[in-house]
mmCIF file with all atom_site columns, C-alpha atoms in Angstrom:
data_model
loop_
_atom_site.group_PDB
_atom_site.id
_atom_site.type_symbol
_atom_site.label_atom_id
_atom_site.label_alt_id
_atom_site.label_comp_id
_atom_site.label_asym_id
_atom_site.label_entity_id
_atom_site.label_seq_id
_atom_site.pdbx_PDB_ins_code
_atom_site.Cartn_x
_atom_site.Cartn_y
_atom_site.Cartn_z
_atom_site.occupancy
_atom_site.B_iso_or_equiv
_atom_site.pdbx_formal_charge
_atom_site.auth_seq_id
_atom_site.auth_comp_id
_atom_site.auth_asym_id
_atom_site.auth_atom_id
_atom_site.pdbx_PDB_model_num
ATOM 1   C CA . MET A 1 1   ? 38.293 -2.635  5.557   1.00 46.00 ? 1   MET A CA 1
ATOM 2   C CA . THR A 1 2   ? 40.089 0.210   7.304   1.00 45.00 ? 2   THR A CA 1
ATOM 3   C CA . THR A 1 3   ? 43.153 -0.222  9.443   1.00 40.00 ? 3   THR A CA 1
ATOM 4   C CA . THR A 1 4   ? 41.070 0.220   12.604  1.00 41.00 ? 4   THR A CA 1
ATOM 5   C CA . GLU A 1 5   ? 38.861 -2.749  11.752  1.00 47.00 ? 5   GLU A CA 1
ATOM 6   C CA . SER A 1 6   ? 39.935 -6.109  13.056  1.00 47.00 ? 6   SER A CA 1
ATOM 7   C CA . THR A 1 7   ? 39.173 -9.530  11.653  1.00 54.00 ? 7   THR A CA 1
ATOM 8   C CA . THR A 1 8   ? 40.013 -11.233 14.942  1.00 58.00 ? 8   THR A CA 1
ATOM 9   C CA . HIS A 1 9   ? 36.831 -10.359 16.860  1.00 66.00 ? 9   HIS A CA 1
ATOM 10  C CA . GLN A 1 10  ? 35.828 -13.555 18.723  1.00 69.00 ? 10  GLN A CA 1
ATOM 11  C CA . PRO A 1 11  ? 32.496 -13.100 20.550  1.00 69.00 ? 11  PRO A CA 1
ATOM 12  C CA . GLY A 1 12  ? 31.197 -15.693 23.003  1.00 76.00 ? 12  GLY A CA 1
ATOM 13  C CA . LEU A 1 13  ? 28.061 -17.720 22.318  1.00 80.00 ? 13  LEU A CA 1
ATOM 14  C CA . LEU A 1 14  ? 25.760 -15.581 24.477  1.00 80.00 ? 14  LEU A CA 1
ATOM 15  C CA . VAL A 1 15  ? 27.080 -12.299 23.070  1.00 83.00 ? 15  VAL A CA 1
ATOM 16  C CA . SER A 1 16  ? 26.889 -13.689 19.548  1.00 85.00 ? 16  SER A CA 1
ATOM 17  C CA . GLY A 1 17  ? 23.273 -14.759 20.040  1.00 86.00 ? 17  GLY A CA 1
ATOM 18  C CA . LEU A 1 18  ? 22.392 -11.358 21.484  1.00 91.00 ? 18  LEU A CA 1
ATOM 19  C CA . ALA A 1 19  ? 24.035 -9.614  18.526  1.00 90.00 ? 19  ALA A CA 1
ATOM 20  C CA . LEU A 1 20  ? 22.052 -11.743 16.082  1.00 93.00 ? 20  LEU A CA 1
ATOM 21  C CA . ALA A 1 21  ? 18.855 -10.819 17.947  1.00 93.00 ? 21  ALA A CA 1
ATOM 22  C CA . ILE A 1 22  ? 19.797 -7.132  17.691  1.00 94.00 ? 22  ILE A CA 1
ATOM 23  C CA . PHE A 1 23  ? 20.337 -7.402  13.935  1.00 95.00 ? 23  PHE A CA 1
ATOM 24  C CA . PHE A 1 24  ? 16.953 -9.120  13.568  1.00 93.00 ? 24  PHE A CA 1
ATOM 25  C CA . ALA A 1 25  ? 15.299 -6.432  15.706  1.00 95.00 ? 25  ALA A CA 1
ATOM 26  C CA . LEU A 1 26  ? 16.836 -3.650  13.621  1.00 94.00 ? 26  LEU A CA 1
ATOM 27  C CA . SER A 1 27  ? 15.837 -5.278  10.337  1.00 93.00 ? 27  SER A CA 1
ATOM 28  C CA . PHE A 1 28  ? 12.313 -5.981  11.430  1.00 89.00 ? 28  PHE A CA 1
ATOM 29  C CA . ALA A 1 29  ? 11.985 -2.454  12.858  1.00 90.00 ? 29  ALA A CA 1
ATOM 30  C CA . ALA A 1 30  ? 12.175 -1.363  9.227   1.00 86.00 ? 30  ALA A CA 1
ATOM 31  C CA . ALA A 1 31  ? 9.448  -3.880  8.415   1.00 85.00 ? 31  ALA A CA 1
ATOM 32  C CA . SER A 1 32  ? 7.275  -2.486  11.198  1.00 84.00 ? 32  SER A CA 1
ATOM 33  C CA . MET A 1 33  ? 6.904  0.762   9.273   1.00 84.00 ? 33  MET A CA 1
ATOM 34  C CA . SER A 1 34  ? 4.375  -0.997  7.034   1.00 81.00 ? 34  SER A CA 1
ATOM 35  C CA . TYR A 1 35  ? 2.069  -1.317  10.065  1.00 76.00 ? 35  TYR A CA 1
ATOM 36  C CA . PHE A 1 36  ? 2.027  2.456   10.418  1.00 82.00 ? 36  PHE A CA 1
ATOM 37  C CA . PHE A 1 37  ? 2.209  3.421   6.744   1.00 85.00 ? 37  PHE A CA 1
ATOM 38  C CA . GLY A 1 38  ? 0.957  0.443   4.775   1.00 78.00 ? 38  GLY A CA 1
ATOM 39  C CA . PRO A 1 39  ? -0.976 0.378   1.532   1.00 84.00 ? 39  PRO A CA 1
ATOM 40  C CA . ASP A 1 40  ? -4.256 2.216   1.918   1.00 88.00 ? 40  ASP A CA 1
ATOM 41  C CA . ALA A 1 41  ? -7.071 3.614   -0.233  1.00 92.00 ? 41  ALA A CA 1
ATOM 42  C CA . TRP A 1 42  ? -4.657 6.113   -1.816  1.00 95.00 ? 42  TRP A CA 1
ATOM 43  C CA . TYR A 1 43  ? -2.376 3.296   -2.966  1.00 95.00 ? 43  TYR A CA 1
ATOM 44  C CA . GLU A 1 44  ? -5.262 1.135   -4.181  1.00 94.00 ? 44  GLU A CA 1
ATOM 45  C CA . ALA A 1 45  ? -6.530 4.044   -6.318  1.00 96.00 ? 45  ALA A CA 1
ATOM 46  C CA . LEU A 1 46  ? -3.188 4.469   -8.114  1.00 97.00 ? 46  LEU A CA 1
ATOM 47  C CA . ASN A 1 47  ? -2.669 3.354   -11.694 1.00 97.00 ? 47  ASN A CA 1
ATOM 48  C CA . ARG A 1 48  ? -0.822 0.069   -11.278 1.00 97.00 ? 48  ARG A CA 1
ATOM 49  C CA . PRO A 1 49  ? 2.107  -0.903  -13.531 1.00 98.00 ? 49  PRO A CA 1
ATOM 50  C CA . ALA A 1 50  ? 1.405  -4.091  -15.500 1.00 97.00 ? 50  ALA A CA 1
ATOM 51  C CA . PHE A 1 51  ? 4.426  -5.816  -13.944 1.00 98.00 ? 51  PHE A CA 1
ATOM 52  C CA . ALA A 1 52  ? 3.486  -4.995  -10.329 1.00 97.00 ? 52  ALA A CA 1
ATOM 53  C CA . PRO A 1 53  ? 3.323  -8.169  -8.237  1.00 97.00 ? 53  PRO A CA 1
ATOM 54  C CA . PRO A 1 54  ? 0.237  -8.889  -6.147  1.00 95.00 ? 54  PRO A CA 1
ATOM 55  C CA . ASN A 1 55  ? 0.240  -7.158  -2.759  1.00 92.00 ? 55  ASN A CA 1
ATOM 56  C CA . TRP A 1 56  ? 0.294  -10.459 -0.846  1.00 93.00 ? 56  TRP A CA 1
ATOM 57  C CA . LEU A 1 57  ? 3.764  -11.237 -2.257  1.00 96.00 ? 57  LEU A CA 1
ATOM 58  C CA . PHE A 1 58  ? 5.537  -8.346  -0.552  1.00 94.00 ? 58  PHE A CA 1
ATOM 59  C CA . GLY A 1 59  ? 5.250  -9.699  3.007   1.00 92.00 ? 59  GLY A CA 1
ATOM 60  C CA . PRO A 1 60  ? 6.860  -13.101 2.347   1.00 96.00 ? 60  PRO A CA 1
ATOM 61  C CA . VAL A 1 61  ? 9.565  -11.627 0.108   1.00 97.00 ? 61  VAL A CA 1
ATOM 62  C CA . TRP A 1 62  ? 10.530 -8.950  2.607   1.00 95.00 ? 62  TRP A CA 1
ATOM 63  C CA . THR A 1 63  ? 10.539 -11.466 5.453   1.00 95.00 ? 63  THR A CA 1
ATOM 64  C CA . VAL A 1 64  ? 13.123 -13.593 3.643   1.00 97.00 ? 64  VAL A CA 1
ATOM 65  C CA . LEU A 1 65  ? 15.154 -10.506 2.731   1.00 98.00 ? 65  LEU A CA 1
ATOM 66  C CA . TYR A 1 66  ? 15.155 -9.178  6.308   1.00 97.00 ? 66  TYR A CA 1
ATOM 67  C CA . ILE A 1 67  ? 16.343 -12.552 7.581   1.00 97.00 ? 67  ILE A CA 1
ATOM 68  C CA . GLY A 1 68  ? 19.150 -12.617 4.998   1.00 98.00 ? 68  GLY A CA 1
ATOM 69  C CA . MET A 1 69  ? 20.315 -9.091  5.703   1.00 97.00 ? 69  MET A CA 1
ATOM 70  C CA . SER A 1 70  ? 20.261 -9.747  9.471   1.00 97.00 ? 70  SER A CA 1
ATOM 71  C CA . VAL A 1 71  ? 22.367 -12.864 9.147   1.00 98.00 ? 71  VAL A CA 1
ATOM 72  C CA . ALA A 1 72  ? 24.725 -11.048 6.760   1.00 98.00 ? 72  ALA A CA 1
ATOM 73  C CA . ALA A 1 73  ? 25.328 -8.264  9.271   1.00 97.00 ? 73  ALA A CA 1
ATOM 74  C CA . TRP A 1 74  ? 25.812 -10.798 12.051  1.00 96.00 ? 74  TRP A CA 1
ATOM 75  C CA . LEU A 1 75  ? 28.378 -12.754 10.030  1.00 97.00 ? 75  LEU A CA 1
ATOM 76  C CA . VAL A 1 76  ? 30.351 -9.574  9.408   1.00 97.00 ? 76  VAL A CA 1
ATOM 77  C CA . TRP A 1 77  ? 29.976 -8.431  13.020  1.00 95.00 ? 77  TRP A CA 1
ATOM 78  C CA . ARG A 1 78  ? 31.405 -11.760 14.229  1.00 94.00 ? 78  ARG A CA 1
ATOM 79  C CA . ARG A 1 79  ? 34.611 -10.883 12.375  1.00 93.00 ? 79  ARG A CA 1
ATOM 80  C CA . VAL A 1 80  ? 34.873 -7.111  12.892  1.00 93.00 ? 80  VAL A CA 1
ATOM 81  C CA . GLY A 1 81  ? 32.772 -6.114  15.930  1.00 90.00 ? 81  GLY A CA 1
ATOM 82  C CA . TRP A 1 82  ? 30.464 -3.160  16.491  1.00 87.00 ? 82  TRP A CA 1
ATOM 83  C CA . ARG A 1 83  ? 32.878 -0.326  15.765  1.00 84.00 ? 83  ARG A CA 1
ATOM 84  C CA . SER A 1 84  ? 33.458 -1.295  12.167  1.00 89.00 ? 84  SER A CA 1
ATOM 85  C CA . SER A 1 85  ? 32.473 1.046   9.364   1.00 94.00 ? 85  SER A CA 1
ATOM 86  C CA . LEU A 1 86  ? 30.957 -2.062  7.739   1.00 96.00 ? 86  LEU A CA 1
ATOM 87  C CA . ILE A 1 87  ? 28.322 -2.210  10.465  1.00 97.00 ? 87  ILE A CA 1
ATOM 88  C CA . GLY A 1 88  ? 27.815 1.530   9.992   1.00 96.00 ? 88  GLY A CA 1
ATOM 89  C CA . VAL A 1 89  ? 27.058 1.080   6.289   1.00 97.00 ? 89  VAL A CA 1
ATOM 90  C CA . TRP A 1 90  ? 24.650 -1.735  7.135   1.00 98.00 ? 90  TRP A CA 1
ATOM 91  C CA . LEU A 1 91  ? 22.893 0.522   9.670   1.00 97.00 ? 91  LEU A CA 1
ATOM 92  C CA . ILE A 1 92  ? 22.618 3.290   7.074   1.00 97.00 ? 92  ILE A CA 1
ATOM 93  C CA . GLN A 1 93  ? 20.893 0.998   4.578   1.00 97.00 ? 93  GLN A CA 1
ATOM 94  C CA . VAL A 1 94  ? 18.477 -0.172  7.318   1.00 97.00 ? 94  VAL A CA 1
ATOM 95  C CA . ALA A 1 95  ? 17.653 3.450   8.168   1.00 96.00 ? 95  ALA A CA 1
ATOM 96  C CA . LEU A 1 96  ? 17.071 4.219   4.494   1.00 97.00 ? 96  LEU A CA 1
ATOM 97  C CA . ASN A 1 97  ? 14.908 1.100   4.203   1.00 96.00 ? 97  ASN A CA 1
ATOM 98  C CA . MET A 1 98  ? 12.861 2.303   7.174   1.00 95.00 ? 98  MET A CA 1
ATOM 99  C CA . LEU A 1 99  ? 12.468 5.800   5.710   1.00 96.00 ? 99  LEU A CA 1
ATOM 100 C CA . TRP A 1 100 ? 11.104 4.729   2.323   1.00 96.00 ? 100 TRP A CA 1
ATOM 101 C CA . THR A 1 101 ? 7.732  3.474   3.617   1.00 95.00 ? 101 THR A CA 1
ATOM 102 C CA . PRO A 1 102 ? 6.580  6.731   5.251   1.00 95.00 ? 102 PRO A CA 1
ATOM 103 C CA . LEU A 1 103 ? 7.820  8.722   2.255   1.00 97.00 ? 103 LEU A CA 1
ATOM 104 C CA . PHE A 1 104 ? 5.883  6.615   -0.247  1.00 97.00 ? 104 PHE A CA 1
ATOM 105 C CA . PHE A 1 105 ? 2.834  5.395   1.655   1.00 96.00 ? 105 PHE A CA 1
ATOM 106 C CA . GLY A 1 106 ? 2.577  8.015   4.396   1.00 95.00 ? 106 GLY A CA 1
ATOM 107 C CA . LEU A 1 107 ? 3.404  11.268  2.628   1.00 96.00 ? 107 LEU A CA 1
ATOM 108 C CA . HIS A 1 108 ? 2.661  10.015  -0.930  1.00 97.00 ? 108 HIS A CA 1
ATOM 109 C CA . TRP A 1 109 ? 5.953  11.532  -2.103  1.00 97.00 ? 109 TRP A CA 1
ATOM 110 C CA . MET A 1 110 ? 6.654  9.018   -4.853  1.00 98.00 ? 110 MET A CA 1
ATOM 111 C CA . GLY A 1 111 ? 9.470  11.046  -6.443  1.00 98.00 ? 111 GLY A CA 1
ATOM 112 C CA . VAL A 1 112 ? 11.223 11.689  -3.140  1.00 98.00 ? 112 VAL A CA 1
ATOM 113 C CA . ALA A 1 113 ? 10.775 8.013   -2.225  1.00 98.00 ? 113 ALA A CA 1
ATOM 114 C CA . LEU A 1 114 ? 12.365 7.081   -5.557  1.00 98.00 ? 114 LEU A CA 1
ATOM 115 C CA . ALA A 1 115 ? 15.399 9.285   -4.925  1.00 98.00 ? 115 ALA A CA 1
ATOM 116 C CA . GLU A 1 116 ? 15.676 7.936   -1.381  1.00 98.00 ? 116 GLU A CA 1
ATOM 117 C CA . MET A 1 117 ? 15.524 4.382   -2.732  1.00 98.00 ? 117 MET A CA 1
ATOM 118 C CA . GLY A 1 118 ? 18.431 5.222   -5.021  1.00 98.00 ? 118 GLY A CA 1
ATOM 119 C CA . LEU A 1 119 ? 20.467 6.068   -1.922  1.00 98.00 ? 119 LEU A CA 1
ATOM 120 C CA . MET A 1 120 ? 19.306 2.842   -0.270  1.00 98.00 ? 120 MET A CA 1
ATOM 121 C CA . TRP A 1 121 ? 20.351 0.867   -3.358  1.00 98.00 ? 121 TRP A CA 1
ATOM 122 C CA . ALA A 1 122 ? 23.811 2.449   -3.217  1.00 98.00 ? 122 ALA A CA 1
ATOM 123 C CA . ALA A 1 123 ? 24.169 1.607   0.492   1.00 98.00 ? 123 ALA A CA 1
ATOM 124 C CA . ILE A 1 124 ? 23.117 -2.008  -0.124  1.00 98.00 ? 124 ILE A CA 1
ATOM 125 C CA . ALA A 1 125 ? 25.525 -2.298  -3.065  1.00 98.00 ? 125 ALA A CA 1
ATOM 126 C CA . LEU A 1 126 ? 28.281 -0.930  -0.829  1.00 98.00 ? 126 LEU A CA 1
ATOM 127 C CA . CYS A 1 127 ? 27.460 -3.630  1.744   1.00 98.00 ? 127 CYS A CA 1
ATOM 128 C CA . VAL A 1 128 ? 27.647 -6.310  -0.956  1.00 98.00 ? 128 VAL A CA 1
ATOM 129 C CA . MET A 1 129 ? 31.070 -5.064  -2.078  1.00 98.00 ? 129 MET A CA 1
ATOM 130 C CA . ARG A 1 130 ? 32.570 -4.321  1.329   1.00 97.00 ? 130 ARG A CA 1
ATOM 131 C CA . PHE A 1 131 ? 31.258 -7.489  3.023   1.00 98.00 ? 131 PHE A CA 1
ATOM 132 C CA . ARG A 1 132 ? 32.918 -9.766  0.442   1.00 97.00 ? 132 ARG A CA 1
ATOM 133 C CA . PRO A 1 133 ? 36.492 -9.608  1.831   1.00 97.00 ? 133 PRO A CA 1
ATOM 134 C CA . ILE A 1 134 ? 35.171 -10.304 5.347   1.00 96.00 ? 134 ILE A CA 1
ATOM 135 C CA . SER A 1 135 ? 32.542 -12.930 4.532   1.00 97.00 ? 135 SER A CA 1
ATOM 136 C CA . ALA A 1 136 ? 31.579 -14.071 1.051   1.00 98.00 ? 136 ALA A CA 1
ATOM 137 C CA . THR A 1 137 ? 28.451 -15.625 2.564   1.00 98.00 ? 137 THR A CA 1
ATOM 138 C CA . ALA A 1 138 ? 27.413 -12.280 4.054   1.00 98.00 ? 138 ALA A CA 1
ATOM 139 C CA . SER A 1 139 ? 27.981 -10.598 0.717   1.00 98.00 ? 139 SER A CA 1
ATOM 140 C CA . TRP A 1 140 ? 25.880 -13.190 -1.117  1.00 98.00 ? 140 TRP A CA 1
ATOM 141 C CA . LEU A 1 141 ? 23.094 -12.904 1.481   1.00 98.00 ? 141 LEU A CA 1
ATOM 142 C CA . MET A 1 142 ? 22.772 -9.230  0.532   1.00 98.00 ? 142 MET A CA 1
ATOM 143 C CA . VAL A 1 143 ? 22.511 -9.916  -3.226  1.00 98.00 ? 143 VAL A CA 1
ATOM 144 C CA . PRO A 1 144 ? 18.806 -10.959 -3.272  1.00 98.00 ? 144 PRO A CA 1
ATOM 145 C CA . TYR A 1 145 ? 18.030 -7.830  -1.258  1.00 98.00 ? 145 TYR A CA 1
ATOM 146 C CA . LEU A 1 146 ? 19.910 -5.698  -3.798  1.00 98.00 ? 146 LEU A CA 1
ATOM 147 C CA . ALA A 1 147 ? 18.082 -7.435  -6.648  1.00 98.00 ? 147 ALA A CA 1
ATOM 148 C CA . TRP A 1 148 ? 14.681 -6.864  -5.022  1.00 98.00 ? 148 TRP A CA 1
ATOM 149 C CA . VAL A 1 149 ? 15.441 -3.201  -4.318  1.00 98.00 ? 149 VAL A CA 1
ATOM 150 C CA . THR A 1 150 ? 16.504 -2.843  -7.957  1.00 98.00 ? 150 THR A CA 1
ATOM 151 C CA . PHE A 1 151 ? 13.088 -4.199  -8.974  1.00 98.00 ? 151 PHE A CA 1
ATOM 152 C CA . ALA A 1 152 ? 11.362 -2.032  -6.343  1.00 98.00 ? 152 ALA A CA 1
ATOM 153 C CA . PHE A 1 153 ? 13.154 1.031   -7.737  1.00 98.00 ? 153 PHE A CA 1
ATOM 154 C CA . VAL A 1 154 ? 11.768 0.324   -11.202 1.00 98.00 ? 154 VAL A CA 1
ATOM 155 C CA . LEU A 1 155 ? 8.337  -0.335  -9.691  1.00 98.00 ? 155 LEU A CA 1
ATOM 156 C CA . ASN A 1 156 ? 8.446  2.932   -7.688  1.00 98.00 ? 156 ASN A CA 1
ATOM 157 C CA . MET A 1 157 ? 9.482  4.764   -10.866 1.00 98.00 ? 157 MET A CA 1
ATOM 158 C CA . ALA A 1 158 ? 6.577  3.221   -12.788 1.00 98.00 ? 158 ALA A CA 1
ATOM 159 C CA . TYR A 1 159 ? 4.073  4.230   -10.110 1.00 98.00 ? 159 TYR A CA 1
ATOM 160 C CA . TRP A 1 160 ? 5.470  7.755   -10.141 1.00 98.00 ? 160 TRP A CA 1
ATOM 161 C CA . TRP A 1 161 ? 5.331  7.915   -13.934 1.00 98.00 ? 161 TRP A CA 1
ATOM 162 C CA . LEU A 1 162 ? 1.780  6.551   -14.157 1.00 98.00 ? 162 LEU A CA 1
ATOM 163 C CA . ASN A 1 163 ? 0.398  8.746   -11.420 1.00 97.00 ? 163 ASN A CA 1
#
């Protein structure tokens, strides 16, 4: 936490609820990319890694992860407010999350998507580390997301390698 970040931010109930809704909207905006650039015939024709989960699993897993990352950001925001660099790092990882889908599914740039996912992983790991002093719960809520993106990185690499 920098010296400009405060841990005394005390939002009211209405403002707090609105902030939580904003974090959900931002997280699920990333999810909406799959509606525009979801798996298609190109993806179905790829050589599939043996450890790739079934396609139906991705929706439920990502839903839980988006909820966790939204609540994590909200918990941190309740302590530090909007102008915190912690919220900035969280926004960066959301933007990177949103970018991966069009890179992989839209443009079919598996190698570029892999490199971009490496940046996303680093941003998520930074959230895990930097959230801990503010809210251990927020930090822990980001851990399953980091674990899944670690797996997704390996999966992306396998698709790239096989195809």
